[in-house]
Amino acid sequence: MSIWIIFKLLGSLALLMFGMKSMSESLQKMAGPQLRHVLGAMTTNRFTGMLTGMFVTAAVQSSTATTLMTVSFVNAGLLTLAQAISVIMGANIGTTLTAWIMSLGFSFNITDFVYPAFFIGIILIYMKKRRIIGDFLFGIAFLFLGLGTLRQTGIDMHLGEQQAVLDFFASFDPNSFLTTIIFLLLGGVLTFCVQSSAAVMAITMILCSSGVLPIYQGVALVMGENIGTTVTSNLAAMSANTQARRAALAHMFFNVFGVIWILFIFRPFVDMVCHMVGYDVTITKEAAGAQAFLANAAKLSFVLAAFHTCFNVVNTLILIWFIPQIERFVCWVIKPKRMDEEEDFRLHFITAGFMKTPELSVLEAQKEIQSFSERMQRMFAMVGELLVEKDLQKFAKLFSRIEKYEGISDNMELEIAKYLDQVSDAHLSDDTKAKIRAMLREISELESIGDSCYNMARTINRKVQGKQDHFTQQQYEHLHQMMQLTDNALTQMNRLMAGRKESYDINRTFNIENEINNFRNQLKSQNIVDINNHEYTYAVGTIYMDLINECEKLGDYVVNVVEARMNLRQR
């Protein structure tokens, strides 16, 4: 076998993988927001969840993308883990469309049709408004060019005449259960190493179509691919949070369980699929002749695709009734990490193991910013507790927590900004670029909210440590009113961060800001009068106004966050 043929084989596999990746990414860019809306709205029960996962995965040609979107929704509280499991089951069915596309590419020479797609694609890429459609055409053209080249390379290799190859596969007893297990493990290891079940499926189709690999061993490789692809997602999820790891484990459980039950009825099930496709298992080259044998073997790519679909459909029909039990099992295996929240510096939604398409990355960054925003409101609530805390030991502990929160807010700003910087290196649509610019502004303003909260805590601490006089009852009431207004502003901000901006009334935020400004001006005038009337000392009045002014500043930062999310210019 020539070294050039091996390079041609590897190059065409690379083309195939690149084509799949480009096609999936461009489809997600075209339909990403709509698909996210569909995922959120159509998972009311296990059956609609399964159908949603199936159609979304068939649309974007990536079960990984669907799984990751689903995990993001679980983290955000939009889906329960049980609903997520049903979506993942559907994703397993949807991903079988890839095998049918590949079997189509193996059934006839499709490379002649890819060149018009390249030509139209390059024209669309240079038309900025149609660039994503051009990317999609290039992706699908690369996919089919890779498939066509693989098919031709398989023919040129004359595998059916290579005695060494024939002897290697003949050394395995086709009737042995051990042989099935060996090929199953081989499929899993290959998929894990190549990181692409599509590439291993293509190799399997070449080997089967050339008559070298018997169908039973080919099917065992396909079963191994199903397990191999879940090992990858589980390893990637190791650095993620608890719900992400549970969803990845549920995916692995689904596939491993399917492989276990199908091993008990392996031969009858494969024979049934072969009969459906019209492939004759009994034909041998010696009995029927080389031509009839190869004509029969040409159907094997369809047999593999049909098996892949039947396996996932039947497995889903069995397990969909046991989703609550699967949920309990994965929750029992993966316990939540016991860690005080204020000690948790790790981001919840952005994880090192998952670098996805820009559309998914932007979604995860938005969820992380939502978490950042909620954390800042909790930090502000602690400042309110600090103001009224009389026990010095509890006061010191609470102040220490606020200090840690301030450190967390700095880290969150840097980590999210670094992640968005990585995302912005990708080929982005104008809409996604605008989202990233807005999110960078949001995190900067949220960090300023954290600084304001810390400044207020330090001011309160300075008052306590300096053994200053207590605030008057009226001052406490005014501070409480001002902090209540500020907290209302933070609540409105978090409502926007968690919901859809189309349904948000921005005038509420502006009205609260005006109330804060007017109240601050009123208290400033009142403070001068009270000091002159010796209601309290000048030092106490200064600390009091520092807290009032910091609340007013914090209200301005809230408005800036809201304006950034609503895509309004800074005033």
Coordinates of C-alpha atoms in Angstrom, one line a residue:
M1 CA 0.0 0.0 0.0
S2 CA 1.5 3.3 -1.1
I3 CA 2.3 6.0 1.4
W4 CA 0.4 8.5 -0.8
I5 CA -2.8 6.5 -0.5
I6 CA -2.4 6.5 3.3
F7 CA -2.0 10.3 3.2
K8 CA -5.0 10.6 0.9
L9 CA -7.0 8.5 3.4
L10 CA -6.0 10.7 6.3
G11 CA -6.5 13.9 4.3
S12 CA -10.0 12.9 3.2
L13 CA -10.8 12.1 6.8
A14 CA -9.6 15.5 7.8
L15 CA -11.7 17.1 5.1
L16 CA -14.7 15.1 6.3
M17 CA -14.2 16.2 10.0
F18 CA -13.6 19.9 8.9
G19 CA -16.7 19.8 6.7
M20 CA -18.9 18.5 9.6
K21 CA -17.5 21.1 12.0
S22 CA -18.0 24.0 9.5
M23 CA -21.5 22.9 8.5
S24 CA -22.6 22.5 12.2
E25 CA -21.1 25.9 13.2
S26 CA -22.8 27.8 10.4
L27 CA -26.2 26.1 11.0
Q28 CA -25.9 27.1 14.7
K29 CA -25.1 30.7 13.7
M30 CA -28.1 30.7 11.3
A31 CA -30.6 29.2 13.8
G32 CA -28.9 29.5 17.2
P33 CA -31.3 31.9 19.0
Q34 CA -34.4 30.3 17.6
L35 CA -33.0 26.8 18.5
R36 CA -32.4 28.0 22.1
H37 CA -35.9 29.3 22.2
V38 CA -37.3 26.0 20.9
L39 CA -35.3 24.1 23.5
G40 CA -36.6 26.2 26.3
A41 CA -40.2 26.2 25.1
M42 CA -40.8 22.6 23.8
T43 CA -39.6 20.5 26.7
T44 CA -42.8 20.4 28.7
N45 CA -42.7 16.6 29.1
R46 CA -40.3 13.7 28.3
F47 CA -41.8 13.0 24.8
T48 CA -41.7 16.6 23.6
G49 CA -38.2 16.9 25.1
M50 CA -37.1 13.8 23.1
L51 CA -38.6 15.2 19.9
T52 CA -37.0 18.6 20.5
G53 CA -33.6 17.0 21.0
M54 CA -34.0 14.9 17.9
F55 CA -35.1 17.8 15.6
V56 CA -32.6 20.3 17.0
T57 CA -29.7 17.8 16.6
A58 CA -30.8 16.9 13.1
A59 CA -30.9 20.6 12.3
V60 CA -27.5 21.5 13.6
Q61 CA -25.8 18.1 12.9
S62 CA -24.2 18.1 16.3
S63 CA -25.4 16.1 19.3
T64 CA -22.6 17.7 21.3
A65 CA -24.0 21.2 20.6
T66 CA -27.5 20.1 21.6
T67 CA -26.2 18.5 24.8
L68 CA -24.2 21.6 25.8
M69 CA -27.2 23.9 25.1
T70 CA -29.3 21.6 27.2
V71 CA -26.8 21.6 30.1
S72 CA -26.8 25.4 30.0
F73 CA -30.5 25.5 30.4
V74 CA -30.4 23.0 33.3
N75 CA -27.8 25.3 35.0
A76 CA -30.0 28.3 34.4
G77 CA -33.0 26.5 36.0
L78 CA -35.0 26.6 32.7
L79 CA -35.0 22.8 32.4
T80 CA -35.0 20.1 35.0
L81 CA -32.3 17.4 34.8
A82 CA -35.1 14.9 33.8
Q83 CA -36.1 17.1 30.9
A84 CA -32.5 17.4 29.9
I85 CA -32.1 13.6 29.8
S86 CA -35.1 13.4 27.4
V87 CA -33.5 16.0 25.2
I88 CA -30.2 14.1 25.2
M89 CA -32.1 10.9 24.2
G90 CA -33.6 12.7 21.3
A91 CA -30.2 14.1 20.4
N92 CA -28.9 10.5 20.0
I93 CA -31.6 9.8 17.5
G94 CA -31.0 13.1 15.6
T95 CA -27.3 12.5 15.3
T96 CA -28.1 9.3 13.2
L97 CA -28.9 11.6 10.3
T98 CA -25.1 12.0 9.9
A99 CA -24.7 8.3 9.2
W100 CA -27.5 8.5 6.5
I101 CA -25.7 11.5 4.8
M102 CA -22.5 9.5 4.8
S103 CA -24.1 6.4 3.4
L104 CA -25.5 8.6 0.6
G105 CA -21.9 9.8 -0.1
F106 CA -20.7 6.2 -0.3
S107 CA -23.5 4.9 -2.5
F108 CA -22.5 7.0 -5.6
N109 CA -19.8 9.5 -6.6
I110 CA -21.0 12.7 -5.2
T111 CA -17.8 14.8 -5.7
D112 CA -19.0 16.1 -9.1
F113 CA -21.8 18.0 -7.3
V114 CA -19.5 19.7 -4.7
Y115 CA -17.7 22.1 -7.1
P116 CA -20.9 24.2 -7.9
A117 CA -21.4 24.4 -4.1
F118 CA -17.9 25.7 -3.6
F119 CA -18.5 28.3 -6.4
I120 CA -21.8 29.5 -5.0
G121 CA -20.4 29.4 -1.5
I122 CA -17.5 31.7 -2.2
I123 CA -19.9 34.2 -3.9
L124 CA -22.1 34.2 -0.8
I125 CA -19.1 34.6 1.6
Y126 CA -18.1 37.8 -0.2
M127 CA -21.7 39.0 0.1
K128 CA -21.6 39.9 3.8
K129 CA -25.3 39.4 4.5
R130 CA -25.2 35.9 3.1
R131 CA -21.8 34.9 4.5
I132 CA -23.2 32.3 7.0
I133 CA -25.1 30.5 4.1
G134 CA -21.8 30.5 2.2
D135 CA -20.0 29.0 5.2
F136 CA -22.7 26.3 5.3
L137 CA -22.3 25.5 1.6
F138 CA -18.5 25.2 2.0
G139 CA -19.0 23.0 5.0
I140 CA -21.3 20.6 3.3
A141 CA -19.2 20.7 0.1
F142 CA -16.0 19.8 2.2
L143 CA -18.0 17.0 3.9
F144 CA -19.1 15.4 0.6
L145 CA -15.7 16.0 -1.0
G146 CA -14.1 14.2 1.9
L147 CA -16.7 11.4 1.6
G148 CA -16.2 11.1 -2.1
T149 CA -12.4 11.0 -1.8
L150 CA -12.7 8.4 1.0
R151 CA -14.9 6.3 -1.2
Q152 CA -12.5 6.5 -4.1
T153 CA -9.5 5.9 -1.9
G154 CA -11.2 2.8 -0.5
I155 CA -11.7 1.6 -4.1
D156 CA -8.0 2.4 -5.1
M157 CA -6.7 0.6 -2.0
H158 CA -8.2 -2.7 -3.4
L159 CA -8.8 -3.8 0.2
G160 CA -10.7 -6.9 -1.0
E161 CA -7.5 -8.1 -2.8
Q162 CA -5.1 -7.3 0.0
Q163 CA -4.3 -10.7 1.4
A164 CA -2.7 -9.2 4.6
V165 CA -5.8 -7.2 5.4
L166 CA -8.1 -10.2 4.6
D167 CA -6.0 -12.5 6.8
F168 CA -6.1 -10.0 9.7
F169 CA -9.9 -9.9 9.7
A170 CA -10.2 -13.6 9.0
S171 CA -8.1 -14.3 12.1
F172 CA -11.2 -13.3 14.2
D173 CA -13.9 -15.9 14.5
P174 CA -17.0 -14.2 13.1
N175 CA -19.3 -16.4 15.3
S176 CA -17.4 -15.7 18.5
F177 CA -18.9 -13.4 21.2
L178 CA -15.4 -12.4 22.1
T179 CA -14.8 -11.0 18.6
T180 CA -17.9 -8.7 18.9
I181 CA -16.5 -7.4 22.3
I182 CA -13.1 -6.8 20.8
F183 CA -14.5 -4.8 17.9
L184 CA -16.8 -2.9 20.2
L185 CA -13.9 -1.9 22.4
L186 CA -11.8 -1.0 19.2
G187 CA -14.7 1.3 18.0
G188 CA -14.8 3.0 21.4
V189 CA -11.0 3.5 21.6
L190 CA -10.8 4.7 18.0
T191 CA -13.6 7.3 18.5
F192 CA -12.0 8.5 21.7
C193 CA -8.6 8.9 20.0
V194 CA -9.9 10.5 16.8
Q195 CA -12.5 12.6 18.8
S196 CA -15.0 12.1 15.9
S197 CA -17.6 9.4 15.6
A198 CA -18.2 10.5 12.0
A199 CA -14.6 9.7 11.0
V200 CA -14.8 6.2 12.6
M201 CA -18.1 5.6 10.9
A202 CA -16.6 6.6 7.6
I203 CA -13.7 4.1 8.1
T204 CA -16.2 1.4 9.0
M205 CA -18.2 2.0 5.9
I206 CA -15.0 1.8 3.7
L207 CA -14.0 -1.5 5.3
C208 CA -17.5 -3.0 5.0
S209 CA -18.3 -1.7 1.5
S210 CA -15.0 -3.2 0.1
G211 CA -16.1 -6.6 1.5
V212 CA -13.1 -6.9 3.9
L213 CA -15.0 -6.4 7.2
P214 CA -18.0 -8.7 7.9
I215 CA -21.2 -6.8 8.8
Y216 CA -21.3 -8.2 12.4
Q217 CA -17.9 -6.8 13.2
G218 CA -18.8 -3.5 11.4
V219 CA -21.9 -3.1 13.6
A220 CA -19.8 -3.9 16.7
L221 CA -17.5 -1.0 15.7
V222 CA -20.6 1.3 15.4
M223 CA -21.7 0.3 18.9
G224 CA -18.2 1.1 20.2
E225 CA -18.5 4.6 18.6
N226 CA -21.6 5.2 20.6
I227 CA -19.7 4.6 23.8
G228 CA -16.5 6.3 22.7
T229 CA -18.3 9.6 22.0
T230 CA -19.7 9.7 25.5
V231 CA -16.3 9.1 27.1
T232 CA -15.1 12.3 25.4
S233 CA -18.1 14.4 26.8
N234 CA -17.6 12.9 30.3
L235 CA -13.9 13.8 30.3
A236 CA -14.7 17.3 29.1
A237 CA -17.4 17.6 31.8
M238 CA -15.0 16.7 34.6
S239 CA -14.1 20.4 35.0
A240 CA -17.7 21.5 34.8
N241 CA -20.3 21.8 37.5
T242 CA -22.4 19.1 39.1
Q243 CA -25.4 19.3 36.7
A244 CA -23.2 19.2 33.6
R245 CA -21.4 16.1 34.9
R246 CA -24.8 14.4 35.7
A247 CA -26.1 15.1 32.2
A248 CA -22.9 13.7 30.6
L249 CA -23.1 10.6 32.8
A250 CA -26.8 10.2 31.8
H251 CA -25.7 10.3 28.2
M252 CA -23.1 7.6 28.8
F253 CA -25.6 5.4 30.8
F254 CA -28.0 5.7 27.9
N255 CA -25.5 4.4 25.4
V256 CA -23.9 1.7 27.6
F257 CA -27.3 0.3 28.6
G258 CA -28.2 0.1 24.9
V259 CA -25.1 -1.8 24.0
I260 CA -25.6 -4.2 26.9
W261 CA -29.1 -5.2 26.0
I262 CA -28.4 -5.4 22.3
L263 CA -25.5 -7.8 22.9
F264 CA -28.1 -10.4 24.1
I265 CA -30.0 -10.3 20.8
F266 CA -27.0 -9.1 18.6
R267 CA -27.3 -11.5 15.7
P268 CA -31.1 -11.5 15.3
F269 CA -31.2 -7.7 15.5
V270 CA -28.5 -7.2 12.9
D271 CA -30.2 -9.8 10.6
M272 CA -33.5 -7.9 11.0
V273 CA -31.8 -4.7 9.9
C274 CA -30.0 -6.4 7.0
H275 CA -33.4 -7.8 5.9
M276 CA -35.0 -4.3 6.0
V277 CA -32.2 -2.8 3.8
G278 CA -32.2 -5.8 1.4
Y279 CA -28.7 -7.0 2.2
D280 CA -28.1 -10.8 1.9
V281 CA -25.9 -12.0 4.8
T282 CA -25.3 -15.4 3.3
I283 CA -23.7 -14.3 0.0
T284 CA -19.9 -15.2 -0.3
K285 CA -17.4 -14.1 -2.9
E286 CA -16.7 -17.8 -3.8
A287 CA -20.3 -18.8 -4.2
A288 CA -21.8 -15.7 -6.0
G289 CA -18.7 -14.3 -7.8
A290 CA -16.8 -11.1 -7.1
Q291 CA -19.2 -8.8 -8.9
A292 CA -22.3 -9.9 -7.2
F293 CA -20.5 -10.0 -3.8
L294 CA -19.3 -6.4 -4.2
A295 CA -22.8 -5.2 -5.4
N296 CA -24.3 -6.8 -2.2
A297 CA -21.5 -5.3 -0.1
A298 CA -22.3 -1.8 -1.5
K299 CA -25.5 -1.9 0.5
L300 CA -23.5 -2.2 3.8
S301 CA -23.2 1.6 4.3
F302 CA -27.0 1.7 4.4
V303 CA -27.1 -1.3 6.8
L304 CA -24.7 0.5 9.2
A305 CA -26.8 3.7 9.0
A306 CA -30.1 1.8 9.5
F307 CA -28.6 -0.1 12.5
H308 CA -27.4 3.1 14.1
T309 CA -30.9 4.6 13.8
C310 CA -32.8 1.4 14.9
F311 CA -30.4 1.0 17.9
N312 CA -31.0 4.6 19.1
V313 CA -34.7 4.6 18.4
V314 CA -35.4 1.3 20.2
N315 CA -33.1 2.3 23.1
T316 CA -34.9 5.6 23.5
L317 CA -38.3 3.8 23.4
I318 CA -37.2 1.5 26.3
L319 CA -35.4 4.1 28.5
I320 CA -37.8 7.1 28.1
W321 CA -40.1 5.4 30.6
F322 CA -37.3 5.3 33.2
I323 CA -36.1 8.9 33.1
P324 CA -36.9 9.5 36.8
Q325 CA -34.9 6.4 37.8
I326 CA -32.0 7.5 35.6
E327 CA -32.1 10.9 37.2
R328 CA -32.0 9.4 40.7
F329 CA -29.1 7.1 39.6
V330 CA -26.9 10.0 38.2
C331 CA -27.7 12.2 41.3
W332 CA -26.7 9.3 43.5
V333 CA -23.4 8.7 41.6
I334 CA -22.4 12.4 41.3
K335 CA -22.9 14.3 44.6
P336 CA -22.7 18.1 44.6
K337 CA -19.4 19.5 45.6
R338 CA -19.5 20.6 49.3
M339 CA -18.0 24.1 49.1
D340 CA -19.0 27.4 50.7
E341 CA -20.3 29.6 48.0
E342 CA -18.1 32.6 49.0
E343 CA -15.1 30.3 48.7
D344 CA -16.1 29.2 45.2
F345 CA -14.0 31.1 42.8
R346 CA -14.8 28.8 39.9
L347 CA -17.0 30.0 37.1
H348 CA -20.3 28.0 36.9
F349 CA -21.1 28.0 33.2
I350 CA -17.8 28.7 31.4
T351 CA -15.5 25.7 31.6
A352 CA -12.1 25.1 30.1
G353 CA -13.1 21.7 28.7
F354 CA -15.8 23.2 26.4
M355 CA -14.7 25.6 23.7
K356 CA -17.7 25.6 21.4
T357 CA -19.1 27.6 18.5
P358 CA -19.5 31.3 19.1
E359 CA -23.3 31.0 19.4
L360 CA -23.0 28.6 22.3
S361 CA -20.1 30.4 23.8
V362 CA -22.1 33.7 23.9
L363 CA -25.0 31.8 25.6
E364 CA -22.7 30.5 28.3
A365 CA -21.1 33.9 28.8
Q366 CA -24.6 35.4 29.2
K367 CA -25.4 32.8 31.9
E368 CA -22.2 33.5 33.7
I369 CA -22.9 37.3 33.6
Q370 CA -26.4 36.5 35.0
S371 CA -24.7 34.6 37.8
F372 CA -22.3 37.5 38.4
S373 CA -25.2 39.9 38.5
E374 CA -27.1 37.9 41.1
R375 CA -23.9 37.5 43.2
M376 CA -23.5 41.3 43.3
Q377 CA -27.1 41.7 44.7
R378 CA -26.3 39.1 47.4
M379 CA -23.1 41.1 48.2
F380 CA -25.2 44.3 48.5
A381 CA -27.6 42.5 50.9
M382 CA -24.6 41.6 53.1
V383 CA -23.8 45.3 53.3
G384 CA -27.3 45.9 54.7
E385 CA -26.8 43.2 57.3
L386 CA -23.4 44.7 58.2
L387 CA -25.0 48.1 58.9
V388 CA -27.2 46.7 61.6
E389 CA -24.9 44.0 63.0
K390 CA -24.1 44.8 66.7
D391 CA -22.1 41.6 67.6
L392 CA -18.5 42.4 66.8
Q393 CA -17.5 38.8 66.1
K394 CA -20.4 38.3 63.7
F395 CA -19.5 41.8 62.2
A396 CA -15.9 40.7 61.5
K397 CA -17.0 37.5 59.9
L398 CA -19.5 39.3 57.7
F399 CA -17.0 41.9 56.7
S400 CA -14.5 39.1 55.8
R401 CA -17.2 37.5 53.5
I402 CA -17.8 40.8 51.7
E403 CA -14.0 41.2 51.2
K404 CA -14.0 37.7 49.6
Y405 CA -16.9 38.6 47.4
E406 CA -15.0 41.6 46.2
G407 CA -12.1 39.4 45.2
I408 CA -14.5 37.0 43.5
S409 CA -16.0 39.9 41.5
D410 CA -12.5 40.9 40.3
N411 CA -11.8 37.4 39.3
M412 CA -15.1 36.9 37.5
E413 CA -14.6 40.1 35.5
L414 CA -11.1 38.9 34.4
E415 CA -12.1 35.3 33.6
I416 CA -15.3 36.3 31.6
A417 CA -13.3 39.0 29.7
K418 CA -10.6 36.4 28.9
Y419 CA -13.2 33.9 27.7
L420 CA -15.0 36.6 25.5
D421 CA -11.6 37.5 24.1
Q422 CA -11.1 33.9 23.0
V423 CA -14.6 33.8 21.5
S424 CA -13.9 37.0 19.6
D425 CA -11.0 35.4 17.8
A426 CA -13.5 33.2 15.9
H427 CA -15.3 34.1 12.7
L428 CA -18.3 36.0 14.1
S429 CA -21.5 37.5 12.8
D430 CA -22.0 41.3 13.3
D431 CA -24.8 40.5 15.8
T432 CA -22.5 38.3 17.9
K433 CA -19.7 40.9 17.8
A434 CA -22.2 43.5 19.2
K435 CA -23.3 41.0 21.9
I436 CA -19.7 40.5 23.0
R437 CA -19.1 44.3 23.1
A438 CA -22.2 44.7 25.3
M439 CA -21.1 41.9 27.6
L440 CA -17.7 43.4 28.1
R441 CA -19.4 46.6 29.2
E442 CA -21.8 44.7 31.5
I443 CA -19.0 42.9 33.4
S444 CA -17.0 46.1 33.8
E445 CA -20.1 47.8 35.4
L446 CA -20.9 44.8 37.5
E447 CA -17.4 44.8 38.9
S448 CA -17.9 48.5 39.7
I449 CA -21.0 47.5 41.7
G450 CA -18.8 45.0 43.6
D451 CA -16.4 47.9 44.3
S452 CA -19.2 50.1 45.6
C453 CA -20.5 47.4 47.9
Y454 CA -16.9 46.9 49.3
N455 CA -16.5 50.7 49.7
M456 CA -19.7 50.8 51.8
A457 CA -18.6 47.9 53.9
R458 CA -15.2 49.6 54.5
T459 CA -17.0 52.8 55.5
I460 CA -19.2 50.9 58.0
N461 CA -16.1 49.1 59.3
R462 CA -14.2 52.4 59.7
K463 CA -17.1 53.8 61.7
V464 CA -17.1 50.7 64.0
Q465 CA -13.3 50.5 64.4
G466 CA -13.1 54.3 65.1
K467 CA -15.8 53.8 67.8
Q468 CA -17.8 56.7 66.2
D469 CA -21.2 57.6 67.6
H470 CA -24.2 55.5 66.4
F471 CA -26.4 56.9 63.6
T472 CA -29.6 58.4 64.8
Q473 CA -32.8 56.6 64.4
Q474 CA -33.8 58.9 61.5
Q475 CA -30.4 58.3 59.8
Y476 CA -30.9 54.5 60.0
E477 CA -34.4 54.9 58.5
H478 CA -33.1 57.1 55.6
L479 CA -30.2 54.6 55.0
H480 CA -32.7 51.8 55.0
Q481 CA -34.9 53.6 52.5
M482 CA -32.0 54.4 50.2
M483 CA -30.7 50.8 50.3
Q484 CA -34.2 49.5 49.6
L485 CA -34.4 51.7 46.5
T486 CA -30.9 50.5 45.4
D487 CA -31.9 46.9 46.0
N488 CA -35.0 47.5 43.9
A489 CA -32.8 48.8 41.1
L490 CA -30.6 45.6 41.4
T491 CA -33.8 43.4 41.3
Q492 CA -34.9 45.1 38.1
M493 CA -31.4 44.6 36.6
N494 CA -31.4 40.9 37.5
R495 CA -34.9 40.5 36.1
L496 CA -33.6 41.8 32.8
M497 CA -30.4 39.6 33.0
A498 CA -32.6 36.4 33.5
G499 CA -35.3 37.2 31.0
R500 CA -35.9 38.4 27.5
K501 CA -35.0 42.0 26.9
E502 CA -38.0 42.4 24.5
S503 CA -40.4 42.1 27.4
Y504 CA -38.4 44.4 29.8
D505 CA -39.6 48.0 30.5
I506 CA -36.4 50.1 30.8
N507 CA -38.4 53.1 32.2
R508 CA -38.7 51.2 35.6
T509 CA -34.9 51.4 36.0
F510 CA -34.8 55.0 34.9
N511 CA -37.6 55.9 37.4
I512 CA -35.8 54.2 40.3
E513 CA -32.5 56.0 39.4
N514 CA -34.4 59.4 39.4
E515 CA -35.9 58.5 42.8
I516 CA -32.4 57.6 44.2
N517 CA -30.9 60.9 42.8
N518 CA -33.7 63.0 44.2
F519 CA -33.6 61.2 47.6
R520 CA -29.8 61.7 47.7
N521 CA -30.2 65.5 47.0
Q522 CA -32.8 65.7 49.7
L523 CA -30.7 63.9 52.3
K524 CA -27.6 66.0 51.4
S525 CA -29.5 69.2 52.2
Q526 CA -31.1 67.7 55.4
N527 CA -27.6 66.5 56.5
I528 CA -26.2 70.0 56.5
V529 CA -29.2 71.3 58.5
D530 CA -28.9 68.4 61.1
I531 CA -25.2 69.0 61.6
N532 CA -25.8 72.7 62.2
N533 CA -28.6 71.8 64.6
H534 CA -26.1 69.4 66.5
E535 CA -28.3 66.4 65.8
Y536 CA -25.0 64.4 65.3
T537 CA -21.3 65.2 64.8
Y538 CA -19.7 66.2 61.6
A539 CA -17.7 62.9 61.5
V540 CA -20.9 60.8 61.7
G541 CA -22.6 63.0 59.1
T542 CA -19.6 62.4 56.7
I543 CA -19.8 58.6 57.1
Y544 CA -23.6 58.8 56.6
M545 CA -23.3 60.8 53.4
D546 CA -20.5 58.5 52.1
L547 CA -22.9 55.6 52.3
I548 CA -25.7 57.6 50.7
N549 CA -23.4 58.8 47.8
E550 CA -22.1 55.2 47.3
C551 CA -25.7 54.0 46.9
E552 CA -26.3 56.7 44.3
K553 CA -23.1 55.7 42.4
L554 CA -24.2 52.0 42.6
G555 CA -27.6 53.0 41.0
D556 CA -25.7 54.6 38.1
Y557 CA -23.7 51.4 37.5
V558 CA -27.0 49.5 37.5
V559 CA -28.3 51.8 34.8
N560 CA -25.1 51.3 32.8
V561 CA -25.6 47.5 33.0
V562 CA -29.2 47.8 31.8
E563 CA -28.3 50.1 29.0
A564 CA -25.5 47.7 27.8
R565 CA -27.9 44.7 27.8
M566 CA -30.6 46.8 26.0
N567 CA -28.0 47.9 23.4
L568 CA -28.4 51.6 24.3
R569 CA -25.6 54.1 24.2
Q570 CA -24.0 55.3 27.5
R571 CA -25.5 58.5 28.6

